[in-house]
PDB file of C-alpha atoms in Angstrom:
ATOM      1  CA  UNK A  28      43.456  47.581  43.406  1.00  0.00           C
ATOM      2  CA  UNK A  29      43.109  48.799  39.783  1.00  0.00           C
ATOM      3  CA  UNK A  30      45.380  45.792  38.476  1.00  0.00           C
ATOM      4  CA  UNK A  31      43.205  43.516  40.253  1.00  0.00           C
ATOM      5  CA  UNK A  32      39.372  45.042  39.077  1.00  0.00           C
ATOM      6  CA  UNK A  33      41.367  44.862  35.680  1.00  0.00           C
ATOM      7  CA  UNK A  34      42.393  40.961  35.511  1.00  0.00           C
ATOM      8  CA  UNK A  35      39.016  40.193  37.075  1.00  0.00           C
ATOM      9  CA  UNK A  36      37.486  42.399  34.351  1.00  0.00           C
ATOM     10  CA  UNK A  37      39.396  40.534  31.624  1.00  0.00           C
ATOM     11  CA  UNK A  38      38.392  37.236  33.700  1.00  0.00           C
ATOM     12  CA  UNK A  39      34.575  37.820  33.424  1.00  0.00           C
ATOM     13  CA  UNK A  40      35.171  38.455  29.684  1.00  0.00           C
ATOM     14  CA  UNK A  41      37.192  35.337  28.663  1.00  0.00           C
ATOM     15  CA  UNK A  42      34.107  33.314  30.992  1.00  0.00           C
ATOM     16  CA  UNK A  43      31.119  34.990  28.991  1.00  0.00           C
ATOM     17  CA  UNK A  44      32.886  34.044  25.434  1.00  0.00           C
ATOM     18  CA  UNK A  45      34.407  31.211  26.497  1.00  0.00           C
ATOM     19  CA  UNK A  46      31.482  28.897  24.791  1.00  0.00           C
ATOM     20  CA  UNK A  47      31.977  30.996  21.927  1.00  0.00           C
ATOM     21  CA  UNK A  48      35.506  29.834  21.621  1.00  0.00           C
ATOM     22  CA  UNK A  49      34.850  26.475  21.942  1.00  0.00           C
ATOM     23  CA  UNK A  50      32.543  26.389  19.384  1.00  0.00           C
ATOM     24  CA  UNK A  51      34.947  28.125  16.953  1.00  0.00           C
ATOM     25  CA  UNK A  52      37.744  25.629  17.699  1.00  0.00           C
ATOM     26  CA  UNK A  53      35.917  22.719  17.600  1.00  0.00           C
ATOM     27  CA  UNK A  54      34.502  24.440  14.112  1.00  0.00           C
ATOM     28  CA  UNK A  55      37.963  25.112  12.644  1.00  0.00           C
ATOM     29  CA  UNK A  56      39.290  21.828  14.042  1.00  0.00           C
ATOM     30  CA  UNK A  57      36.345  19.436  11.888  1.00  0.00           C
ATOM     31  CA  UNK A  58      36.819  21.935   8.807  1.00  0.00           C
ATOM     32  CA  UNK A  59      40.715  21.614   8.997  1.00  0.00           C
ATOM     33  CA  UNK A  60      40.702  17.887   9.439  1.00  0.00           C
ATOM     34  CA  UNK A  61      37.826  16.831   6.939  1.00  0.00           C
ATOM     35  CA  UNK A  62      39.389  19.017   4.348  1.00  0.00           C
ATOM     36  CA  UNK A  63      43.296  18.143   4.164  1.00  0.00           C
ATOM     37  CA  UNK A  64      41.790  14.551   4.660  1.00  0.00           C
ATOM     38  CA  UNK A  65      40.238  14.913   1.365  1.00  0.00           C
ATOM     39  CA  UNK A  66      43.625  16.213  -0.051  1.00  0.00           C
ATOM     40  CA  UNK A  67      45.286  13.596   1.064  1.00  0.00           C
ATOM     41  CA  UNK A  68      42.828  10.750  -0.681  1.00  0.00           C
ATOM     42  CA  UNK A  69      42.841  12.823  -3.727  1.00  0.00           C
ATOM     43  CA  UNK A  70      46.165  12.306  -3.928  1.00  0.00           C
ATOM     44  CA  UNK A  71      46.571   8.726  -3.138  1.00  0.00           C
ATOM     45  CA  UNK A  72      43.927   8.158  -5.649  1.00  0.00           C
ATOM     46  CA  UNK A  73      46.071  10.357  -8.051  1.00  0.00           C
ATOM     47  CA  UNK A  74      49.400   8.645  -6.968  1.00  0.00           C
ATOM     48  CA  UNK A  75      47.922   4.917  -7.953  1.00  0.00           C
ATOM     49  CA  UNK A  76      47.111   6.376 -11.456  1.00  0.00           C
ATOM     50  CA  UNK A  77      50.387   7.276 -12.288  1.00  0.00           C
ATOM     51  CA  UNK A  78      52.069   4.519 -14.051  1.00  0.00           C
ATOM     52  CA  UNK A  79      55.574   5.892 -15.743  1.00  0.00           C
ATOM     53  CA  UNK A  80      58.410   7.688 -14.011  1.00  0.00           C
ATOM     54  CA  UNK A  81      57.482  10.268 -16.564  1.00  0.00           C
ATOM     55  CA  UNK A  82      54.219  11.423 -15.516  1.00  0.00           C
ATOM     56  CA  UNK A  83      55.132  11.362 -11.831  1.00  0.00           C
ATOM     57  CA  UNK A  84      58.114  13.519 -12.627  1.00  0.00           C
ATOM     58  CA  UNK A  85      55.108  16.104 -13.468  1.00  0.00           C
ATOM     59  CA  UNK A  86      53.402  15.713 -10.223  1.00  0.00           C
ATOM     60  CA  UNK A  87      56.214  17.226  -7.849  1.00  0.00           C
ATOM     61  CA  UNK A  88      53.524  19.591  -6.697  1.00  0.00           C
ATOM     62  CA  UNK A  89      50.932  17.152  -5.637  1.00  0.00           C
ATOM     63  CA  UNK A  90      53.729  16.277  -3.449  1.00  0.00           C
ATOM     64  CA  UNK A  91      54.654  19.687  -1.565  1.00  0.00           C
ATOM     65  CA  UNK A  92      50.592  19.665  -1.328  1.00  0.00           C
ATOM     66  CA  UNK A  93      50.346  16.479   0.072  1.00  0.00           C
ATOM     67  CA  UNK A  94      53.008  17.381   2.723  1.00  0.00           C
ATOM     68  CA  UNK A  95      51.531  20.884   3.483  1.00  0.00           C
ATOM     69  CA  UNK A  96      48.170  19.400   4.310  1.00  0.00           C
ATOM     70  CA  UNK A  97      49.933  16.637   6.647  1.00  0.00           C
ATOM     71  CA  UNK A  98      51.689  19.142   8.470  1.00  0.00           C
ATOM     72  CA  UNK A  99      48.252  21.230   8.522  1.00  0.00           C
ATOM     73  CA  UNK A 100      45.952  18.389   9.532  1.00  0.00           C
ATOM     74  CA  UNK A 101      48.737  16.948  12.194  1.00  0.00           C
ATOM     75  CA  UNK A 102      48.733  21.141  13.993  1.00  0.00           C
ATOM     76  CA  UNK A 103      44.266  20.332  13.705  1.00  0.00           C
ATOM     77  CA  UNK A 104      44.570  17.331  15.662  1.00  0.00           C
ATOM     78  CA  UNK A 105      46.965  17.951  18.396  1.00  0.00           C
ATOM     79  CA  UNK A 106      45.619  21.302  19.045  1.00  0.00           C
ATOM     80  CA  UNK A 107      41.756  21.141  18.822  1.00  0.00           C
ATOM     81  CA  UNK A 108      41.174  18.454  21.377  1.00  0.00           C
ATOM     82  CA  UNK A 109      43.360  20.494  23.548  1.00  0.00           C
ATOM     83  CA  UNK A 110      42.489  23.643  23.439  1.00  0.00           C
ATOM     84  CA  UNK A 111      38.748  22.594  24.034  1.00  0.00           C
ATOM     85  CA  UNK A 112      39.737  20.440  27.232  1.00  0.00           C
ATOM     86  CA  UNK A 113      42.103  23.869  28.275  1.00  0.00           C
ATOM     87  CA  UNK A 114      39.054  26.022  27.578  1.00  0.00           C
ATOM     88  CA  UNK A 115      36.397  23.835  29.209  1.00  0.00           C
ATOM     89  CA  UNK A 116      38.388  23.145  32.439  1.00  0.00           C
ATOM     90  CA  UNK A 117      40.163  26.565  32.744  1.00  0.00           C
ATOM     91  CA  UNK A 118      43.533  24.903  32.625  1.00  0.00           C
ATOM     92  CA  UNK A 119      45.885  22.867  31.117  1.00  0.00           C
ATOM     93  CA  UNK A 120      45.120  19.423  32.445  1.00  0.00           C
ATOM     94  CA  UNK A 121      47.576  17.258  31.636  1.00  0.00           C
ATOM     95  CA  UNK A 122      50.635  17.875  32.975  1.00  0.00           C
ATOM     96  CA  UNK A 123      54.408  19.739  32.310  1.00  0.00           C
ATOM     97  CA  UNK A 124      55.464  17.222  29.776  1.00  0.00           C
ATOM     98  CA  UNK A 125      52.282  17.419  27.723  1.00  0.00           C
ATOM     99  CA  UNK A 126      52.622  20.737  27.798  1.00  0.00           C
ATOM    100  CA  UNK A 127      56.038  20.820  26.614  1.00  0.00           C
ATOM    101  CA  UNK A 128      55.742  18.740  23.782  1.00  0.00           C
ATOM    102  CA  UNK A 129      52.459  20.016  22.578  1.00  0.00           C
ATOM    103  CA  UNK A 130      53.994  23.445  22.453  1.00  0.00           C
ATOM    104  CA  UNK A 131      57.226  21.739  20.451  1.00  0.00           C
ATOM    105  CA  UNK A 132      55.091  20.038  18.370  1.00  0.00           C
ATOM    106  CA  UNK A 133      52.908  22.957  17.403  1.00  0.00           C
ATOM    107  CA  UNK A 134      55.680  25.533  16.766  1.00  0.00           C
ATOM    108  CA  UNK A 135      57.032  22.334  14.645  1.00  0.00           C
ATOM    109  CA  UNK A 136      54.268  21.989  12.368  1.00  0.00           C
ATOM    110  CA  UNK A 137      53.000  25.763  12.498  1.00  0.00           C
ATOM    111  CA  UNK A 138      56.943  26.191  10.477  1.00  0.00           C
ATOM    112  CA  UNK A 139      56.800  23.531   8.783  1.00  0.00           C
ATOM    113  CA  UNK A 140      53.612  24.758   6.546  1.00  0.00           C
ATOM    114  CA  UNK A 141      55.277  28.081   6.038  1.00  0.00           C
ATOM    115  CA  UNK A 142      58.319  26.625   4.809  1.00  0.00           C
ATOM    116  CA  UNK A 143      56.713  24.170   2.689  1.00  0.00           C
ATOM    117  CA  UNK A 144      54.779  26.497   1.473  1.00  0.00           C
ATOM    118  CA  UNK A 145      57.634  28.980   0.667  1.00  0.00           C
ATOM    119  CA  UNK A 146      58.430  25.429  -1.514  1.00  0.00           C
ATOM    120  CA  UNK A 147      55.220  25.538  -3.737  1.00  0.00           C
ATOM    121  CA  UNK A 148      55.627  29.298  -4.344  1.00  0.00           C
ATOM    122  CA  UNK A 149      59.053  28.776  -5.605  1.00  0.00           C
ATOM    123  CA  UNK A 150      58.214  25.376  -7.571  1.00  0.00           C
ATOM    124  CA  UNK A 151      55.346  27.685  -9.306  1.00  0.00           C
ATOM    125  CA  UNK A 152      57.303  30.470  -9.944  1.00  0.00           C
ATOM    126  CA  UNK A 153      60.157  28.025 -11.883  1.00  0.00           C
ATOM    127  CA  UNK A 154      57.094  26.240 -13.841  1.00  0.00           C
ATOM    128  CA  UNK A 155      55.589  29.649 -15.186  1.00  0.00           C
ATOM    129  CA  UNK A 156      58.131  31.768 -15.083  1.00  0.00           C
ATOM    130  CA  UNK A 157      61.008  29.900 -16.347  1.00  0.00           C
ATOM    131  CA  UNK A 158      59.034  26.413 -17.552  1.00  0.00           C
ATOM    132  CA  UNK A 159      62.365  25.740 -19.755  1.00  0.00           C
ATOM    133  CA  UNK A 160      64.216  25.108 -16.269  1.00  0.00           C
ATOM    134  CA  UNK A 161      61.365  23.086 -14.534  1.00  0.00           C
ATOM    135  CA  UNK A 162      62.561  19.760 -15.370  1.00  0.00           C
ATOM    136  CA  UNK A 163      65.819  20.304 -14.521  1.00  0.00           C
ATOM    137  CA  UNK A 164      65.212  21.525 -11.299  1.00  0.00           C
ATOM    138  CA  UNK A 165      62.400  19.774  -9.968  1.00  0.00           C
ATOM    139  CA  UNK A 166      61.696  16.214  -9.659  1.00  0.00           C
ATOM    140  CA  UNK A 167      59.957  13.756  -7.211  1.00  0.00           C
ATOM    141  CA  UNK A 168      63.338  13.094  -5.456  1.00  0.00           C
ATOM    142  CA  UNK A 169      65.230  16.495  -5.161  1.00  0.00           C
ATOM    143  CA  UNK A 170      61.505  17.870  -3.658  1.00  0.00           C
ATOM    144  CA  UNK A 171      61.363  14.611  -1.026  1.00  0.00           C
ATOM    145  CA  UNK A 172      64.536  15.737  -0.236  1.00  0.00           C
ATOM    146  CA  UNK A 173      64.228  19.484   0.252  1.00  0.00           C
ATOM    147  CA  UNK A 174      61.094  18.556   2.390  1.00  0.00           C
ATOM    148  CA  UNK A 175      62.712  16.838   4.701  1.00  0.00           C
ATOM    149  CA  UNK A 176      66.076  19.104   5.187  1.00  0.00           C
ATOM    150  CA  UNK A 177      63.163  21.495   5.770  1.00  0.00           C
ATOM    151  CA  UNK A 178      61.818  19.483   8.756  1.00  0.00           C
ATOM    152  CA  UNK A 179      64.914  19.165   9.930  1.00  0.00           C
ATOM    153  CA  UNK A 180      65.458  22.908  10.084  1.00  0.00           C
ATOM    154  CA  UNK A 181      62.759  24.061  11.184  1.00  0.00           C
ATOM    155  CA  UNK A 182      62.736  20.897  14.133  1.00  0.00           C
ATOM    156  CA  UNK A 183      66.247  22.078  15.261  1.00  0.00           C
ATOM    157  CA  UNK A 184      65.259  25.519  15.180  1.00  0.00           C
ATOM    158  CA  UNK A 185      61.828  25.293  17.458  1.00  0.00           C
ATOM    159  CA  UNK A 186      63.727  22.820  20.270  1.00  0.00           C
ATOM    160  CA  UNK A 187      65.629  25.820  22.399  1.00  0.00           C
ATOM    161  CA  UNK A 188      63.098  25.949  24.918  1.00  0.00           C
ATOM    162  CA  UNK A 189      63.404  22.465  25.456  1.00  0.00           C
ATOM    163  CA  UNK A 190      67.237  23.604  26.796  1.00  0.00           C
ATOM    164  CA  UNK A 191      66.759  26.423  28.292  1.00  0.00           C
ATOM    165  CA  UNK A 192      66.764  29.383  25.591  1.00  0.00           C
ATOM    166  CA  UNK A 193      63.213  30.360  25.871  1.00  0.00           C
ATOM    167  CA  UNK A 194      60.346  28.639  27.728  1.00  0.00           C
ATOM    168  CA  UNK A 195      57.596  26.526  26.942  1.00  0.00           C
ATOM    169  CA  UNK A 196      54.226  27.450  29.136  1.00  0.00           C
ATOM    170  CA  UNK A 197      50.418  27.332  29.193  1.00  0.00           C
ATOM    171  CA  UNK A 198      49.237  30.495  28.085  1.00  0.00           C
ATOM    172  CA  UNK A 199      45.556  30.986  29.467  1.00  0.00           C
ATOM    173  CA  UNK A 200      44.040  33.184  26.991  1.00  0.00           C
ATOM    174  CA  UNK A 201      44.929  30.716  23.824  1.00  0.00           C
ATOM    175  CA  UNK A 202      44.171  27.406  25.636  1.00  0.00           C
ATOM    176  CA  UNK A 203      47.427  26.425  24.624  1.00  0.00           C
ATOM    177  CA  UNK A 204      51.308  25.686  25.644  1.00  0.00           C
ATOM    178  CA  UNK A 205      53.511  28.098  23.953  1.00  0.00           C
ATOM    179  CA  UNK A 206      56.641  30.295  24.266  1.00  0.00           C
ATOM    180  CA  UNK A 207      56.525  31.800  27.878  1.00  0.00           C
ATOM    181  CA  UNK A 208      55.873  35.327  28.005  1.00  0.00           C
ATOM    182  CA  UNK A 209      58.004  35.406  31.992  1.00  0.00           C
ATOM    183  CA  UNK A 210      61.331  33.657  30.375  1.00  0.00           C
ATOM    184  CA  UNK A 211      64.463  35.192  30.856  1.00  0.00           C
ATOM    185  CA  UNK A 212      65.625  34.636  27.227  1.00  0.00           C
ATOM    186  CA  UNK A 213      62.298  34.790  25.946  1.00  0.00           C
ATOM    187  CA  UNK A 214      62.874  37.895  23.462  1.00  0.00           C
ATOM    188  CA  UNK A 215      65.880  37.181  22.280  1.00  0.00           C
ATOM    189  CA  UNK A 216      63.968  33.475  20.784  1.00  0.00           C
ATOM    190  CA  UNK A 217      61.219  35.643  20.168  1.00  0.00           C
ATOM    191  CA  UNK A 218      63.123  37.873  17.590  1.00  0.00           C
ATOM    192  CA  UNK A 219      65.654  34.693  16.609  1.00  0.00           C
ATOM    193  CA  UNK A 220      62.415  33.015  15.487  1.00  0.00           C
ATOM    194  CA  UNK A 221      61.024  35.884  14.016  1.00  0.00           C
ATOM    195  CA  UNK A 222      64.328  36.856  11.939  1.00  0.00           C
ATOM    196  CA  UNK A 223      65.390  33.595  10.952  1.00  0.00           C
ATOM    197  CA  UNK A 224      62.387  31.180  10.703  1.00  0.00           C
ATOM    198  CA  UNK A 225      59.018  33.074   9.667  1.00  0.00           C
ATOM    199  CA  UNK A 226      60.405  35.920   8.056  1.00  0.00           C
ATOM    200  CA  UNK A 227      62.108  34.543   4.867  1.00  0.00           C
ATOM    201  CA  UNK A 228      59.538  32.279   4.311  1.00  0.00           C
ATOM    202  CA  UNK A 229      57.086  34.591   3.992  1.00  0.00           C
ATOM    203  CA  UNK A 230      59.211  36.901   2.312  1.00  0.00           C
ATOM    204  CA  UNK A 231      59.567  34.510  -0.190  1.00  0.00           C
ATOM    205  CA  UNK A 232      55.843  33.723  -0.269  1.00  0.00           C
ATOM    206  CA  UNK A 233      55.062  37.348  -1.282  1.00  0.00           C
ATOM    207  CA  UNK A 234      57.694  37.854  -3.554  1.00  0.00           C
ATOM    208  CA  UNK A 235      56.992  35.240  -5.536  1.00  0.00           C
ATOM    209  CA  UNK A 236      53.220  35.792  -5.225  1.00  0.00           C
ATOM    210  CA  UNK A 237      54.245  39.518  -6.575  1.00  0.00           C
ATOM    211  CA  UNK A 238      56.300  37.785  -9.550  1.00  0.00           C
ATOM    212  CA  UNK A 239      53.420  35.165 -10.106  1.00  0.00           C
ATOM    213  CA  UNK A 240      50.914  38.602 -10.523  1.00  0.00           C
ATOM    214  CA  UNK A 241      52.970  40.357 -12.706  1.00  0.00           C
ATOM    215  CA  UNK A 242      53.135  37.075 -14.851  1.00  0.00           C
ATOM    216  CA  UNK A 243      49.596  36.638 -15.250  1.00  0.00           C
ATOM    217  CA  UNK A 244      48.813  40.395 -16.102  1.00  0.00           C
ATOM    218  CA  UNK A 245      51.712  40.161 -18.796  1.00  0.00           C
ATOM    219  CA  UNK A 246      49.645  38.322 -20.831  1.00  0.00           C
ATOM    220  CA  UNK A 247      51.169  40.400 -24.651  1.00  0.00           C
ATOM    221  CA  UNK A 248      54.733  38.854 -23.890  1.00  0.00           C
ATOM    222  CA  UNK A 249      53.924  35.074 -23.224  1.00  0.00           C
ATOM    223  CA  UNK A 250      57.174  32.542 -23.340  1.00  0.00           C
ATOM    224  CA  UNK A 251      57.616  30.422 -26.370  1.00  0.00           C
ATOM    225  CA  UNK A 252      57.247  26.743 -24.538  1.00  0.00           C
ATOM    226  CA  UNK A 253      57.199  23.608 -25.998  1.00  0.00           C
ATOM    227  CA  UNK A 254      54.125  21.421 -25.037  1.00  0.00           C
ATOM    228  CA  UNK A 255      55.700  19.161 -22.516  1.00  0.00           C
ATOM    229  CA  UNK A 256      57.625  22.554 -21.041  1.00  0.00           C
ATOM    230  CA  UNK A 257      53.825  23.917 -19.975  1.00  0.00           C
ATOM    231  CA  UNK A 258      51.936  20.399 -19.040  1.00  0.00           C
ATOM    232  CA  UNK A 259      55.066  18.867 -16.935  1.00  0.00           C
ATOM    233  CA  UNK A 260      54.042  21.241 -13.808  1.00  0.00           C
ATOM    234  CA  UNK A 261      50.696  20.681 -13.914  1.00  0.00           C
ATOM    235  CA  UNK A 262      48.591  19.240 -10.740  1.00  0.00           C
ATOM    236  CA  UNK A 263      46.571  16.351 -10.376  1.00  0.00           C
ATOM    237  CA  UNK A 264      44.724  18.211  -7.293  1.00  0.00           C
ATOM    238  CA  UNK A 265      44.583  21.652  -8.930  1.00  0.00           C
ATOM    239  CA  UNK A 266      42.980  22.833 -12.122  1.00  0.00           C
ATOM    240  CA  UNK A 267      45.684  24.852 -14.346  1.00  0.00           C
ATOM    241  CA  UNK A 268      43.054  27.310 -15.923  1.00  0.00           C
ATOM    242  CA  UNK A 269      42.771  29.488 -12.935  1.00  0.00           C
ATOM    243  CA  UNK A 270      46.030  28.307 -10.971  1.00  0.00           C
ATOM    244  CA  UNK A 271      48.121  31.218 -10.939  1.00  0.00           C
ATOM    245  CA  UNK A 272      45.155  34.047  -9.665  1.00  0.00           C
ATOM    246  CA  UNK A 273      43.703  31.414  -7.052  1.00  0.00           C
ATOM    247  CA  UNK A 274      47.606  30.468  -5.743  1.00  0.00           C
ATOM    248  CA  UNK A 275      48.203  34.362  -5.262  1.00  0.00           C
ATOM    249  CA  UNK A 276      45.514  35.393  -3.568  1.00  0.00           C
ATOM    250  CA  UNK A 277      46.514  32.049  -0.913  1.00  0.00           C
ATOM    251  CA  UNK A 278      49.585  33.173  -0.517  1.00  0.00           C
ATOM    252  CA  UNK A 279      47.866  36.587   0.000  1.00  0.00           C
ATOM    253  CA  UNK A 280      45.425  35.711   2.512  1.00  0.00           C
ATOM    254  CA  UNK A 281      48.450  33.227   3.853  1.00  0.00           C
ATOM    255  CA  UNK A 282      51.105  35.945   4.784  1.00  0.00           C
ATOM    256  CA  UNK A 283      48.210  38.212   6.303  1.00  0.00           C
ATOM    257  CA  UNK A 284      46.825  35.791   9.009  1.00  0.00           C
ATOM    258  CA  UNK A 285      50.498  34.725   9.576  1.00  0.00           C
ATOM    259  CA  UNK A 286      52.063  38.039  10.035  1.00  0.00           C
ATOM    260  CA  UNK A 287      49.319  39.176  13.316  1.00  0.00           C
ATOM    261  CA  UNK A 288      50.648  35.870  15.337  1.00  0.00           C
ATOM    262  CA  UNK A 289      54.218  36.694  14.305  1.00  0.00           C
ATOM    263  CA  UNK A 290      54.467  40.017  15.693  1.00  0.00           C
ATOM    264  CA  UNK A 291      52.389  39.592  18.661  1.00  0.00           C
ATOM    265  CA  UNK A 292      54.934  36.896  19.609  1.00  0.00           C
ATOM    266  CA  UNK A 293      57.767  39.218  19.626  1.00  0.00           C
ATOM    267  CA  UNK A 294      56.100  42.693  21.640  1.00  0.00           C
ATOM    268  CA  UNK A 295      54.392  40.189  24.253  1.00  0.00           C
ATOM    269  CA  UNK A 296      57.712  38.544  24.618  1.00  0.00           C
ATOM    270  CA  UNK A 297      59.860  41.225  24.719  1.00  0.00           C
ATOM    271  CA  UNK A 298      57.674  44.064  26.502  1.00  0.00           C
ATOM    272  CA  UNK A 299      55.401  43.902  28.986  1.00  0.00           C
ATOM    273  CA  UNK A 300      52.463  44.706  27.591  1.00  0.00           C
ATOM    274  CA  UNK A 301      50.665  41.402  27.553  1.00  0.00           C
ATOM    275  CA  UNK A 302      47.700  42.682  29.848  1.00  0.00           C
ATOM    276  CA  UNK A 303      47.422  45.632  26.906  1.00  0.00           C
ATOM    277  CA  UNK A 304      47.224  42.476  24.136  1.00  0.00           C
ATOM    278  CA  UNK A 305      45.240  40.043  26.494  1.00  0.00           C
ATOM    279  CA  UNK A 306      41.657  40.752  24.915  1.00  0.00           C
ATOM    280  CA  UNK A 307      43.352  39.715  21.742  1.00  0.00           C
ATOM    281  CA  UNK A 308      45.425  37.007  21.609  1.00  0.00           C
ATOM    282  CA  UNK A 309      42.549  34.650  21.358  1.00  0.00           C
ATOM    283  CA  UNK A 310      41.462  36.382  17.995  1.00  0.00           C
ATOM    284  CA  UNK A 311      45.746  36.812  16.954  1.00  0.00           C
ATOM    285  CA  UNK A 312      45.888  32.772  17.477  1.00  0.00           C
ATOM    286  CA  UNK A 313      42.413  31.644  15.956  1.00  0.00           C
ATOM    287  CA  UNK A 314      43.199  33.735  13.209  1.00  0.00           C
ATOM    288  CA  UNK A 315      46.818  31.745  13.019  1.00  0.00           C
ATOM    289  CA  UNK A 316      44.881  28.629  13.048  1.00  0.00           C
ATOM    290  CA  UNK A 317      42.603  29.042  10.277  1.00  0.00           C
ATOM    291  CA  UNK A 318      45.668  28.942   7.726  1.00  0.00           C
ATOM    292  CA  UNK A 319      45.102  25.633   8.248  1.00  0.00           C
ATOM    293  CA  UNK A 320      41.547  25.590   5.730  1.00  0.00           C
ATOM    294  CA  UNK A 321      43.245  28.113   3.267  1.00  0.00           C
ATOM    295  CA  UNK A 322      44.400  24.917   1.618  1.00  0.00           C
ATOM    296  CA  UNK A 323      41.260  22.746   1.604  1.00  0.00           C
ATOM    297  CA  UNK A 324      39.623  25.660   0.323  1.00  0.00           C
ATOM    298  CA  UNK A 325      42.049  26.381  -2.703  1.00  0.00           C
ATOM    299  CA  UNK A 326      42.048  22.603  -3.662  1.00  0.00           C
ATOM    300  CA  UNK A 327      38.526  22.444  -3.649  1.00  0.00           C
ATOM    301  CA  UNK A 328      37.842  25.704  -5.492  1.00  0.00           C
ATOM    302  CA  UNK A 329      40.457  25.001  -7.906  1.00  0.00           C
ATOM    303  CA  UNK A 330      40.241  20.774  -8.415  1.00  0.00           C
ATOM    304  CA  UNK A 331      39.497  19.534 -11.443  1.00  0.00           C
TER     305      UNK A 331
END
């Protein structure tokens, strides 16, 4: 009797804030999509400019930008049309398949932006930390082709529940399909995921947002670089006066609405104390979701 006053309890709830949620996913869905659409012209327009192998050579980051907000705009589109029919009709509509390959494409592109994000930290870190070795390291090619070995990572990684390690569900309180909270082998993904796929990404992310700190505050020691050393890394979409503060406190504000979603994963999936986490998971997963404006915002704030 108590477990069922409780899951009606948590019913009524989700019902009274339900038009709540659909306003803030259809809010986060037009902000997403409007700004990495921007990005994306921005750097077309920036692309046509560009006239010598020489000067795109120097706009390797544009690139890793460019890809980050495709992967962030694609997660916008699948997902907030969804979730608002899921949320309207109390359920997910469109049958198993859908399900299953919204969830796969989701955990796809959700990776995909950490990874290639892990990218522009490191590509930063070479240009103003060691700006002697930019050139030799990065170029137009060798960052198309780390982008898509990353892709292909991260797409072999997220297909195990597609074969039977792990399960791909709808999940009521997030309006979405995702990992299955009942599967048999659902922790063990749960903590492969977690070990192997979001962790050093975002370990990477915040060391080298550390490293990037301690560079700007060491301003009595500054390299001796030659001219073309220090404008080589520069972006088209971002203005190099106040790159480095602006990129940290992204990364920042990156890792911390990453990390809530990333550990919820792992205690729903391998405890049971989903009814415990059930008020939340809405809030864990918006929360998620809204990494995809962090970029928008820093391109806007920073362009030039």
């Amino acid at each position: 009797m108590m477990n069922s006053t409780t899951f009606v309890s948590l019913k009524s709830t989700n019902d009274i804030f339900l038009p709540f949620r659909v306003v803030l996913v259809v809010s986060a869905c037009i902000a997403s999509t409007m700004g990495n659409v921007v990005i994306l012209v921005i750097f077309s327009a920036s692309k046509r400019e560009i006239k010598n192998k020489r000067s795109n050579r120097c706009r390797v980051i544009d690139i890793i930008i460019a890809s980050i907000a495709i992967a962030a705009l694609g997660r916008s589109l699948l997902l907030g049309p969804l979730q608002t029919a899921c949320f309207t009709q109390g359920e997910w509509p469109f049958g198993d398949s859908m399900c299953q390959l919204q969830a796969y494409i989701e955990a796809m592109l959700r990776n995909a932006v950490i990874w290639y994000l892990s990218l522009l930290s490191i590509e930063r870190y070479t240009k103003h930390i060691m700006p002697h070795e930019y050139l030799a390291t990065f170029s137009p090619l060798t960052v198309n082709i780390i982008l898509l070995g990353i892709l292909l990572i991260v797409i072999v990684q997220v297909t195990a529940p597609l074969y039977g390690w792990g399960k791909y569900e709808y999940i009521h309180d997030t309006g979405l399909c995702g990992t299955a909270t009942t599967s048999t082998f659902g922790c063990s993904y749960a903590l492969y995921l977690f070990l192997s796929l979001t962790m050093p990404p975002l370990s990477v992310i915040m060391v080298n947002g550390v490293l990037l700190s301690y560079q700007m505050c060491k301003k009595s020691k500054a390299q001796e670089t030659t001219k073309r050393s220090m404008s080589c890394g520069n972006s088209r979409i971002l203005s190099s006066e106040k790159e480095i503060p602006s990129l940290v406190a992204f990364m920042v504000l990156f890792v911390v609405m990453s990390i809530p979603r990333c550990i919820t994963d792992v205690v729903i999936m391998c405890s049971e104390t989903y009814h415990l986490l059930s008020p939340f998971i809405f809030s864990i997963y918006f929360l998620d979701s809204l990494t995809s404006v962090l970029l928008p915002v820093l391109c806007f704030s920073m362009h030039p």
